XYZ file of C-alpha atoms in Angstrom:
704
model
C 23.774 95.866 235.928
C 23.610 92.335 237.267
C 20.506 90.888 236.904
C 18.736 88.150 239.273
C 18.699 84.493 237.701
C 22.156 83.858 237.180
C 23.043 82.656 234.272
C 24.014 78.721 234.698
C 24.229 76.722 231.750
C 25.115 72.481 231.961
C 25.691 70.237 228.100
C 24.877 67.323 229.124
C 27.459 63.817 228.511
C 25.420 62.230 225.428
C 26.669 65.915 223.819
C 30.566 67.370 222.490
C 30.888 70.103 224.760
C 34.123 71.494 223.262
C 32.234 71.615 219.591
C 27.964 72.124 221.304
C 30.330 75.400 222.800
C 30.898 76.536 220.649
C 28.096 76.232 218.224
C 26.719 77.183 220.806
C 28.133 80.677 221.158
C 28.740 81.297 217.333
C 24.681 81.268 217.311
C 24.212 83.443 219.473
C 26.893 86.590 219.219
C 28.280 85.554 215.765
C 26.934 88.928 214.911
C 29.033 90.220 211.712
C 33.033 89.423 211.658
C 33.475 91.071 215.350
C 30.864 89.136 216.817
C 32.901 86.410 218.597
C 35.882 88.958 218.512
C 34.632 91.038 221.306
C 34.050 87.869 223.305
C 35.922 86.228 226.456
C 35.862 82.392 226.936
C 38.069 81.081 230.974
C 38.889 77.522 230.778
C 39.692 75.563 233.425
C 43.261 73.911 231.467
C 45.444 74.736 227.998
C 44.453 71.280 226.729
C 40.683 72.671 226.789
C 41.606 75.753 225.609
C 43.434 74.143 222.215
C 40.042 71.286 222.366
C 37.524 75.294 222.874
C 40.068 76.098 219.215
C 39.967 73.312 216.888
C 36.051 73.778 217.760
C 35.499 77.040 216.473
C 37.505 76.258 213.294
C 35.113 73.002 212.962
C 32.176 75.653 213.869
C 33.427 78.858 212.328
C 35.332 77.783 209.137
C 37.847 80.069 207.172
C 37.757 83.917 208.700
C 36.296 83.251 211.509
C 37.534 85.268 214.483
C 37.600 83.930 217.165
C 37.138 84.540 221.591
C 39.559 85.583 223.788
C 40.757 82.691 225.755
C 41.864 82.479 229.035
C 43.464 79.727 231.113
C 42.554 80.001 235.391
C 43.329 76.650 236.271
C 46.855 77.839 236.601
C 48.445 79.241 239.860
C 50.772 81.088 237.587
C 47.856 83.692 235.892
C 49.292 87.498 235.377
C 48.586 86.711 231.122
C 45.730 84.932 231.393
C 44.510 87.746 234.149
C 45.454 90.780 232.054
C 42.916 89.707 229.013
C 40.735 89.413 231.308
C 41.031 91.933 233.228
C 41.650 95.274 231.225
C 42.898 97.947 234.751
C 44.260 95.185 236.435
C 48.343 96.982 235.555
C 46.530 100.207 237.170
C 46.410 97.515 240.837
C 49.332 97.406 243.311
C 51.310 94.607 241.765
C 50.715 90.802 243.397
C 54.037 89.771 244.596
C 55.425 86.770 242.797
C 54.957 83.427 243.294
C 57.781 81.153 244.695
C 59.447 78.685 242.090
C 58.300 75.001 243.219
C 62.025 74.005 243.367
C 62.741 76.531 246.449
C 59.892 76.186 247.871
C 60.197 72.760 248.271
C 64.236 72.957 249.279
C 62.786 75.484 251.401
C 60.512 73.344 252.689
C 62.975 70.326 253.020
C 65.160 72.315 255.454
C 62.648 73.622 257.343
C 61.176 70.041 258.472
C 65.237 68.941 259.360
C 65.522 71.771 260.776
C 63.180 71.563 263.584
C 61.557 68.319 264.936
C 59.156 68.363 267.988
C 60.231 67.865 271.203
C 60.944 63.700 271.347
C 60.200 62.808 267.586
C 63.469 61.298 265.405
C 64.743 63.638 262.900
C 64.224 63.828 259.544
C 66.635 64.103 256.518
C 67.598 64.365 253.287
C 65.945 62.280 250.942
C 62.437 61.596 253.463
C 62.810 64.986 254.730
C 62.326 66.355 251.057
C 60.009 63.999 249.665
C 57.534 65.147 253.124
C 58.343 68.513 251.553
C 56.538 67.228 248.649
C 54.048 66.377 250.416
C 53.457 69.230 253.009
C 53.843 71.671 249.860
C 50.398 70.144 249.213
C 48.339 70.423 252.065
C 49.322 74.538 252.026
C 48.081 74.905 248.824
C 44.888 72.573 249.775
C 44.825 75.294 252.658
C 45.394 78.285 250.853
C 41.977 76.662 248.076
C 39.806 76.275 250.422
C 40.937 79.402 252.122
C 41.283 77.601 256.057
C 43.674 79.298 258.151
C 46.932 78.113 260.455
C 44.564 78.735 263.014
C 42.407 76.424 261.717
C 45.345 73.785 262.846
C 45.700 75.045 266.418
C 42.228 73.958 266.795
C 41.340 70.459 266.349
C 40.245 68.281 269.023
C 42.807 64.835 268.468
C 42.165 63.283 271.684
C 40.286 60.104 269.330
C 43.027 60.295 267.186
C 45.653 57.666 267.330
C 49.495 58.833 267.964
C 51.233 58.836 265.543
C 48.397 61.571 263.866
C 48.778 63.741 266.628
C 52.986 63.375 266.665
C 52.873 64.126 262.744
C 50.661 67.009 263.694
C 52.130 68.666 266.536
C 55.630 68.832 263.282
C 52.834 69.952 260.943
C 51.956 72.628 263.154
C 55.691 73.832 264.277
C 56.380 73.698 260.151
C 53.274 76.057 259.386
C 53.943 78.679 261.851
C 57.765 79.373 260.527
C 56.952 79.223 257.209
C 55.710 82.572 256.719
C 58.002 84.172 257.930
C 60.634 82.484 255.347
C 58.821 82.820 252.474
C 58.014 86.460 253.331
C 62.299 86.933 253.476
C 62.194 85.493 250.016
C 59.607 88.635 249.022
C 57.309 85.839 247.258
C 54.287 83.983 248.289
C 52.351 80.888 247.760
C 51.583 79.991 243.547
C 48.151 79.365 245.137
C 47.331 81.971 247.631
C 48.504 83.851 244.603
C 45.465 82.457 242.402
C 43.215 83.200 244.853
C 43.757 86.480 244.735
C 44.317 87.127 241.509
C 40.749 85.543 240.757
C 39.490 87.871 243.804
C 40.898 90.757 241.679
C 38.814 90.109 238.797
C 36.230 89.396 240.641
C 36.308 92.679 242.340
C 36.668 94.440 238.974
C 33.515 93.282 237.465
C 31.577 93.534 239.925
C 31.995 97.364 239.534
C 32.327 97.422 236.365
C 30.681 94.412 234.409
C 32.918 94.572 230.734
C 30.484 94.771 227.810
C 31.773 91.771 226.108
C 30.001 88.747 226.851
C 31.650 86.289 230.034
C 31.522 82.663 229.067
C 33.068 80.547 232.235
C 33.414 77.177 230.548
C 33.912 73.568 231.779
C 35.128 74.880 234.702
C 34.968 72.179 237.648
C 37.608 73.340 240.390
C 34.834 73.788 243.792
C 37.639 75.790 244.933
C 36.059 79.167 246.362
C 37.531 81.330 244.764
C 36.910 80.008 241.323
C 33.302 80.220 243.034
C 32.589 83.583 243.239
C 34.341 84.539 240.480
C 32.075 81.799 238.860
C 28.802 83.417 240.813
C 29.792 87.169 239.652
C 30.489 85.527 235.535
C 26.738 84.392 236.277
C 25.085 87.220 237.196
C 26.655 89.555 235.061
C 24.157 90.726 231.932
C 26.173 89.140 229.323
C 28.459 86.669 231.940
C 26.717 82.854 231.557
C 29.294 79.592 233.667
C 28.733 76.886 231.248
C 29.030 73.207 233.258
C 29.952 70.000 231.590
C 28.202 67.334 232.595
C 25.694 68.411 235.898
C 23.181 64.985 235.634
C 20.077 66.438 234.802
C 18.105 63.810 234.996
C 19.024 62.530 238.854
C 16.146 62.455 241.235
C 15.926 65.276 244.136
C 16.894 62.566 246.576
C 19.040 60.999 245.051
C 21.116 64.226 244.723
C 20.517 65.306 248.057
C 21.302 61.889 248.961
C 25.687 62.755 248.275
C 25.388 64.841 250.876
C 26.152 68.192 252.910
C 28.540 70.175 250.030
C 29.971 72.622 253.669
C 32.579 71.447 256.457
C 30.284 70.179 260.043
C 31.808 68.436 262.088
C 28.334 68.753 264.416
C 26.992 66.719 260.627
C 27.344 62.798 261.307
C 26.156 63.133 257.335
C 29.183 61.374 255.189
C 29.365 63.212 252.355
C 30.111 60.453 249.053
C 32.880 62.053 247.268
C 33.557 59.139 245.270
C 30.181 60.071 243.383
C 30.433 61.918 239.764
C 28.444 64.757 240.800
C 29.189 65.399 244.316
C 32.505 68.133 243.268
C 29.284 70.117 240.728
C 27.098 70.167 244.164
C 29.738 71.219 245.954
C 30.268 74.373 243.349
C 26.493 75.322 242.846
C 27.147 75.514 247.175
C 29.379 78.164 246.756
C 27.836 79.494 243.351
C 24.755 79.816 245.770
C 23.070 78.120 243.578
C 19.999 75.581 243.041
C 20.545 72.526 240.480
C 17.548 73.667 239.398
C 17.774 76.825 238.314
C 20.962 75.627 236.049
C 19.394 75.527 231.910
C 20.108 73.620 229.309
C 22.394 74.854 226.698
C 20.750 74.799 223.558
C 23.477 73.485 221.049
C 24.793 70.075 219.602
C 27.596 68.889 216.888
C 27.984 66.058 215.132
C 30.348 63.978 217.254
C 26.875 63.848 219.845
C 26.457 60.008 221.286
C 22.942 58.857 221.578
C 20.336 61.013 223.769
C 19.432 58.440 225.541
C 22.675 57.384 226.812
C 22.594 60.610 229.971
C 20.254 58.869 231.453
C 22.182 55.758 231.202
C 24.772 57.373 232.914
C 22.825 58.587 235.387
C 21.762 55.422 236.594
C 25.239 53.510 236.683
C 26.349 55.667 239.209
C 23.256 56.112 241.163
C 24.023 55.688 244.877
C 24.022 52.535 245.902
C 21.271 53.059 248.901
C 19.004 54.159 245.429
C 20.995 50.576 243.053
C 17.425 48.912 243.201
C 16.125 50.392 240.150
C 18.232 49.238 238.014
C 16.143 46.016 238.091
C 13.417 47.829 236.275
C 15.145 49.593 234.417
C 14.219 48.398 230.934
C 15.119 47.945 227.180
C 18.516 49.923 227.546
C 19.750 48.762 223.863
C 19.298 52.471 222.558
C 21.531 53.707 225.794
C 24.118 51.133 224.918
C 23.718 50.762 220.929
C 27.678 51.365 219.831
C 29.365 51.060 223.604
C 31.378 46.911 224.137
C 33.908 45.807 226.066
C 36.677 43.258 225.621
C 38.553 41.144 228.389
C 42.123 40.131 227.661
C 44.740 37.924 229.051
C 47.664 40.699 230.574
C 47.974 44.247 229.697
C 50.037 43.923 226.963
C 47.451 41.823 224.787
C 45.643 44.645 226.171
C 48.102 47.402 223.760
C 47.935 45.109 221.226
C 44.513 44.626 221.184
C 43.800 48.722 221.099
C 45.553 49.190 218.789
C 44.633 46.470 216.313
C 41.358 49.118 216.916
C 43.198 52.566 216.202
C 44.445 50.657 213.340
C 41.551 49.788 211.371
C 39.568 52.850 212.533
C 41.433 55.113 209.860
C 40.878 52.722 207.365
C 37.506 55.226 207.384
C 38.260 58.310 205.929
C 38.031 61.337 208.196
C 37.557 58.793 211.504
C 39.418 59.529 214.220
C 40.029 57.648 217.558
C 41.428 58.018 220.958
C 42.928 55.917 224.103
C 41.538 57.523 227.639
C 43.214 55.324 230.064
C 44.673 57.282 232.912
C 47.803 53.978 232.819
C 51.112 55.547 230.876
C 52.762 52.873 231.105
C 48.959 51.147 229.095
C 49.640 54.491 227.021
C 53.208 53.166 226.167
C 52.556 50.180 225.797
C 49.781 51.140 222.902
C 52.115 54.048 221.396
C 54.607 51.351 220.715
C 52.155 48.680 219.320
C 51.556 51.648 216.581
C 55.038 51.036 215.321
C 54.585 48.058 213.725
C 52.602 49.408 211.125
C 54.999 52.395 210.730
C 52.376 55.101 213.114
C 53.106 57.893 215.814
C 50.689 58.762 218.157
C 50.774 61.755 220.350
C 50.629 60.914 223.993
C 49.234 64.355 225.215
C 49.319 63.087 229.586
C 52.852 63.022 228.374
C 56.292 61.329 230.042
C 57.963 60.931 233.120
C 61.383 63.246 232.601
C 62.583 59.707 234.683
C 61.283 57.950 231.554
C 63.233 59.552 228.733
C 66.237 58.539 227.720
C 67.870 62.050 229.821
C 66.258 61.520 232.667
C 67.627 58.480 232.453
C 71.165 59.039 231.734
C 70.792 61.628 234.489
C 70.269 58.671 237.348
C 72.353 56.023 236.296
C 75.007 58.811 236.988
C 73.699 59.718 240.042
C 73.235 56.040 241.208
C 76.872 55.249 240.199
C 78.696 58.071 241.991
C 76.807 57.435 244.662
C 77.715 54.011 244.883
C 79.445 52.468 242.637
C 78.437 49.549 240.943
C 79.898 47.725 237.540
C 76.469 46.709 236.186
C 74.841 50.821 235.977
C 78.264 51.398 234.988
C 78.412 49.043 232.046
C 74.630 50.378 231.620
C 75.936 53.854 231.410
C 78.877 53.817 229.325
C 75.966 52.174 226.532
C 73.369 54.344 227.142
C 71.799 55.910 223.472
C 72.526 59.089 224.462
C 77.097 58.655 225.321
C 78.942 59.640 222.044
C 76.506 59.621 219.531
C 78.278 60.175 216.115
C 81.050 58.316 214.178
C 82.878 57.576 217.414
C 79.728 55.566 218.698
C 81.133 52.717 217.206
C 84.081 52.428 218.380
C 83.399 53.576 221.785
C 80.731 50.488 222.067
C 83.667 48.230 221.267
C 84.809 49.100 224.219
C 82.067 49.410 225.967
C 82.000 45.311 225.313
C 84.865 44.640 226.105
C 85.404 46.241 229.395
C 81.588 44.227 229.725
C 83.417 41.136 229.456
C 86.036 42.052 232.301
C 83.877 42.682 234.450
C 81.925 39.365 233.814
C 83.672 37.156 235.775
C 83.842 37.158 240.333
C 86.510 38.410 242.841
C 86.003 41.824 241.846
C 87.306 44.245 244.233
C 84.237 47.521 244.838
C 84.915 50.912 243.431
C 86.663 52.111 240.678
C 90.133 51.111 241.488
C 88.443 48.407 241.585
C 88.618 47.566 237.884
C 91.699 49.272 236.848
C 93.010 47.125 238.964
C 91.413 44.113 237.026
C 92.674 45.513 233.957
C 95.951 46.331 235.370
C 96.363 42.821 236.111
C 95.152 41.091 233.418
C 97.282 43.665 230.697
C 100.025 42.601 232.393
C 100.054 39.293 232.950
C 99.973 37.248 228.543
C 98.632 34.001 230.050
C 95.712 35.482 232.242
C 92.355 35.106 230.721
C 91.179 38.094 228.548
C 94.493 39.166 228.463
C 93.708 41.066 225.109
C 90.350 42.515 225.836
C 92.503 44.367 228.685
C 94.965 44.703 227.173
C 93.264 46.708 224.592
C 90.892 48.209 227.374
C 93.751 50.610 229.077
C 94.242 53.492 227.732
C 90.818 53.917 227.137
C 89.772 52.604 230.918
C 92.789 54.984 231.886
C 91.972 57.850 230.176
C 87.484 57.464 231.829
C 88.528 56.440 234.710
C 90.586 59.545 235.785
C 88.033 62.209 234.095
C 85.492 61.108 236.282
C 86.946 60.635 239.593
C 87.967 64.118 239.145
C 84.666 64.666 238.107
C 82.792 63.253 240.694
C 85.281 63.661 243.734
C 82.423 65.292 245.216
C 80.177 62.552 245.554
C 83.202 60.860 247.726
C 83.365 63.944 250.350
C 80.887 62.731 252.382
C 77.768 65.235 253.190
C 78.356 67.941 249.708
C 76.335 71.110 249.090
C 73.797 69.610 246.801
C 75.257 72.650 244.165
C 78.389 71.083 244.355
C 76.933 67.416 243.287
C 74.645 68.866 240.547
C 77.234 70.600 238.950
C 79.027 67.322 238.891
C 76.605 65.333 237.318
C 76.789 68.042 234.596
C 79.769 68.100 234.141
C 79.680 64.142 234.477
C 76.329 64.447 231.742
C 78.330 66.644 229.440
C 81.943 64.973 229.276
C 79.632 61.637 228.110
C 77.320 63.177 226.312
C 78.662 66.810 224.294
C 75.412 68.843 223.827
C 73.597 66.333 223.106
C 71.130 65.139 226.048
C 70.994 68.975 226.653
C 68.508 68.127 222.724
C 65.162 68.158 222.163
C 61.586 68.141 224.803
C 63.078 65.694 227.085
C 66.081 67.412 226.672
C 65.587 71.118 227.291
C 63.082 70.256 230.278
C 65.943 68.273 232.108
C 68.599 71.987 230.880
C 65.373 74.004 232.954
C 65.217 71.716 236.189
C 69.359 72.220 236.238
C 69.109 76.152 235.728
C 65.690 75.859 238.110
C 67.811 74.311 241.127
C 70.793 76.767 240.179
C 68.496 79.707 240.588
C 67.472 77.877 243.648
C 70.810 78.526 245.084
C 70.841 78.966 248.968
C 67.189 77.336 249.582
C 67.107 74.106 250.888
C 69.919 71.449 253.402
C 73.042 73.421 253.754
C 74.490 69.702 252.475
C 73.581 66.950 251.784
C 74.508 63.166 251.985
C 75.575 62.200 249.019
C 73.796 58.751 249.116
C 70.448 60.391 249.350
C 70.920 62.102 246.504
C 69.804 59.980 243.747
C 66.336 59.767 244.808
C 66.232 63.400 245.748
C 66.720 63.868 241.851
C 64.520 60.438 240.998
C 61.738 62.515 243.318
C 62.005 65.307 240.734
C 62.371 63.976 238.084
C 59.298 61.518 237.882
C 57.117 63.819 238.792
C 57.987 66.136 235.878
C 56.722 64.641 232.693
C 57.928 65.668 228.957
C 54.115 66.459 226.102
C 55.836 65.338 222.970
C 55.176 68.076 220.511
C 52.953 67.866 217.786
C 53.877 66.141 214.881
C 51.845 62.345 215.417
C 49.042 61.444 213.491
C 46.175 63.852 212.785
C 43.959 60.944 213.494
C 44.969 59.067 216.092
C 44.713 60.112 219.777
C 46.144 59.003 223.068
C 45.235 61.041 225.453
C 45.323 61.256 229.939
C 41.311 62.051 232.056
C 42.793 65.588 231.793
C 42.611 65.638 228.604
C 40.158 63.901 227.567
C 37.853 66.191 229.176
C 35.525 68.660 226.876
C 36.984 66.614 223.967
C 35.716 63.977 222.026
C 36.726 61.641 219.142
C 34.953 59.545 216.894
C 35.725 56.009 218.593
C 36.945 56.948 222.500
C 38.973 53.850 223.995
C 38.589 53.688 227.528
C 41.719 51.510 228.350
C 43.095 50.310 232.117
C 39.269 49.565 233.683
C 40.845 47.717 236.150
C 40.833 48.772 240.610
C 43.972 50.698 240.849
C 44.435 51.749 237.507
C 41.820 53.877 237.204
C 40.099 54.637 238.877
C 43.760 54.587 240.082
C 44.383 53.792 244.632
C 43.768 56.812 246.917
C 47.503 57.522 248.240
C 47.177 58.409 252.061
C 48.281 61.497 253.382
C 51.473 61.558 254.677
C 50.782 64.635 257.377
C 47.150 64.588 257.562
C 44.635 61.338 258.689
C 41.016 61.352 256.372
C 39.897 62.342 260.043
C 41.890 65.313 260.049
C 41.437 66.694 256.968
C 37.139 66.396 257.577
C 38.293 68.382 260.140
C 39.985 70.901 258.433
C 37.419 71.746 255.817
C 39.330 69.674 253.534
C 38.935 67.629 250.779
C 39.123 64.134 251.627
C 41.468 61.692 249.762
C 39.052 59.465 247.404
C 37.230 62.301 245.851
C 40.062 62.286 243.080
C 38.222 58.643 242.362
C 34.972 61.208 242.380
C 36.185 63.121 239.738
C 37.912 59.726 237.530
C 34.602 58.796 238.167
C 33.061 62.220 236.193
C 35.633 61.142 233.588
C 34.910 58.397 232.840
C 30.946 59.250 232.690
C 32.073 62.126 230.346
C 33.804 59.957 228.254
C 30.941 57.587 227.736
C 28.456 59.643 226.163
C 30.755 59.150 222.814
C 29.049 57.287 220.355
C 30.638 54.332 219.642
C 32.981 53.302 222.743
C 34.664 50.043 223.766
C 35.534 49.462 227.502
C 39.046 47.008 228.046
C 40.743 45.989 231.235
C 43.128 43.317 231.684
C 42.902 39.749 233.205
C 46.432 40.481 234.781
C 48.509 43.989 234.794
C 52.183 44.347 235.701
C 52.350 40.019 236.162
C 49.249 40.152 238.848
C 45.966 39.492 238.724
C 43.524 42.384 238.169
C 40.743 43.342 239.899
C 37.868 44.909 237.661
C 36.990 48.521 237.801
C 34.343 49.395 239.759
C 32.878 51.223 237.100
C 33.243 48.428 235.417
C 31.454 46.354 237.567
C 28.597 48.316 237.712
C 28.761 48.754 233.485
C 28.463 44.688 233.551
C 25.822 44.235 236.442
C 23.395 47.181 234.180
C 23.786 46.460 230.847
C 24.553 43.219 230.993
C 27.648 41.582 229.356
C 28.741 43.809 226.455
C 29.063 43.004 223.569
C 33.398 42.075 222.138
C 34.321 44.361 219.216
C 35.306 42.142 216.053
C 36.996 43.523 213.421
C 36.974 42.115 210.686
C 34.806 39.426 211.920
C 37.758 37.770 214.294
C 37.612 39.039 218.216
C 39.348 41.185 219.361
C 40.786 39.294 222.108
C 42.030 36.443 219.670
C 43.292 38.784 216.968
C 45.508 40.068 219.833
C 47.160 37.390 221.002
C 47.246 35.716 218.066
C 49.713 37.940 216.224
C 52.754 37.567 216.880
C 52.337 33.528 217.560
C 55.121 32.030 214.500
């Protein structure tokens, strides 16, 4: 049975989403000890799942049995979908999703094999990098449910020749990809997610579950997700709860966000950079209007001032409507608790943020969170907090390439592909090498080698180092004779072992598995099992395992000179998230991790253009105009999502926004969000811990 009016709700930004959601569900369904336990909540991510779990614990106290929580934002949905639909095992099982690394290798091979007539061939690391972009195009076609024929029917007469050549190559690859994929017995992960969501939707349409079902915090506007949310909203005990839908935006402003359906003949361009656009698109695909969305009747202890919601709506008014800022009147109630600081550089910005977080925990029970998309700023803040012995978890993670195991692998790969004495000394002195009792003696030899290699005239390669050591050791009057004599046996053993281990890199084009095996042997010779320890080591081991399982996929041989770049691309895209264990009241969140979560003090850091929002990354395969013709999201939509994250964080009770005048040594430009905030709210008051301006404290903290 379905109801005529869809049950769609929204929690405004001044309310803490997870806590208000938990409070509202407890009020509605906590009828006895098992009332909540019979329900199901669909959530967008594992981080949102953790936030909702914590909110139920805060709201319900001891003895509360929570609803089932299922994540539908991930591509691999087997476990979550099984929770959502008990009868799924009775249906014919879907093919498994292809492993991401295996798919990338197969796509790289496809790029190398198929070159349109008259176009240059693409091989090696360039093909591997383009395969990543090609995989994103394929996924986006699946998410938007666009067929391959859409690529063929495009009229590109108005586009530059290089885009037409790019699309010709893309058509060729997409035409061949289904056959390559079918040979593996797998399907694309995005396609599998669509099928699984549709299977759940069909099951619920035929037999709605007796328990209550709530889809909460989901903003993805993919058609398959929108259809499922529409089904949930139409069930007798179903509800959809959206985060931060603007309830006060005037109708003409809402309409000014533009069309949400792709129409090549429509001259209007949607405002995809607006924080409400993706919610409008989602409602449109659900077949619902904003007028049907109801307010969620629940409050929490983390709510900000109610005046903050209309203030943020005014802050992000489309350009044609920003004249109403002049008639905004008194905004003191909306800006209460809002302050800002402009630092000389990003180093001082990190220092100032660390000071604010350190001060926050002086108050018992008080929590503080840094929210930033800038991972370098997050690392600096975490490092600055260690001066007080405070460890804080960066839940957005760290690129595997920047962890000790990842950095060691890249050093070894670079040295194997192109011998460099500086890289050699860095490799041998790496903290993971020879950990334990023998490390002190090992470092003594590394220092001797470093001193011996500093003089000019070194012949390139391993043989050049061997020749210099032998020549100096044989001549008692030579400079560095004592160093060379002490180094001789140690270096002979080391160079002989690594010469054999890394020999495949000197053999010309070689199978990738052979090169990877050589690197694995070299790592273990240097570190034993230490390189595989800890979260980063385990992730690195998983990468080696995934490549081993993908044996036979991808180019049969690669140039060893390209292999370090291929590894660097993989390691840069893998994020290592540390296990919990940092300070219980201090947090560092990325934008994805900050969604639906809130702390007493929210510090929004890195508000410079190019950091927040991040600079738009061009698509190597499709021009923006071609994407529009295909009905794919414009690259600028990511900036709209970043704006929605910023708007949601502004709903907290106490907020500090920060930026730096110089970032990475270069002059920085204030973020468009900062400029809007300054234009509407005026100059923000600077925080002053202990009565001293924060920027002054940060500048003078390390001054002698």
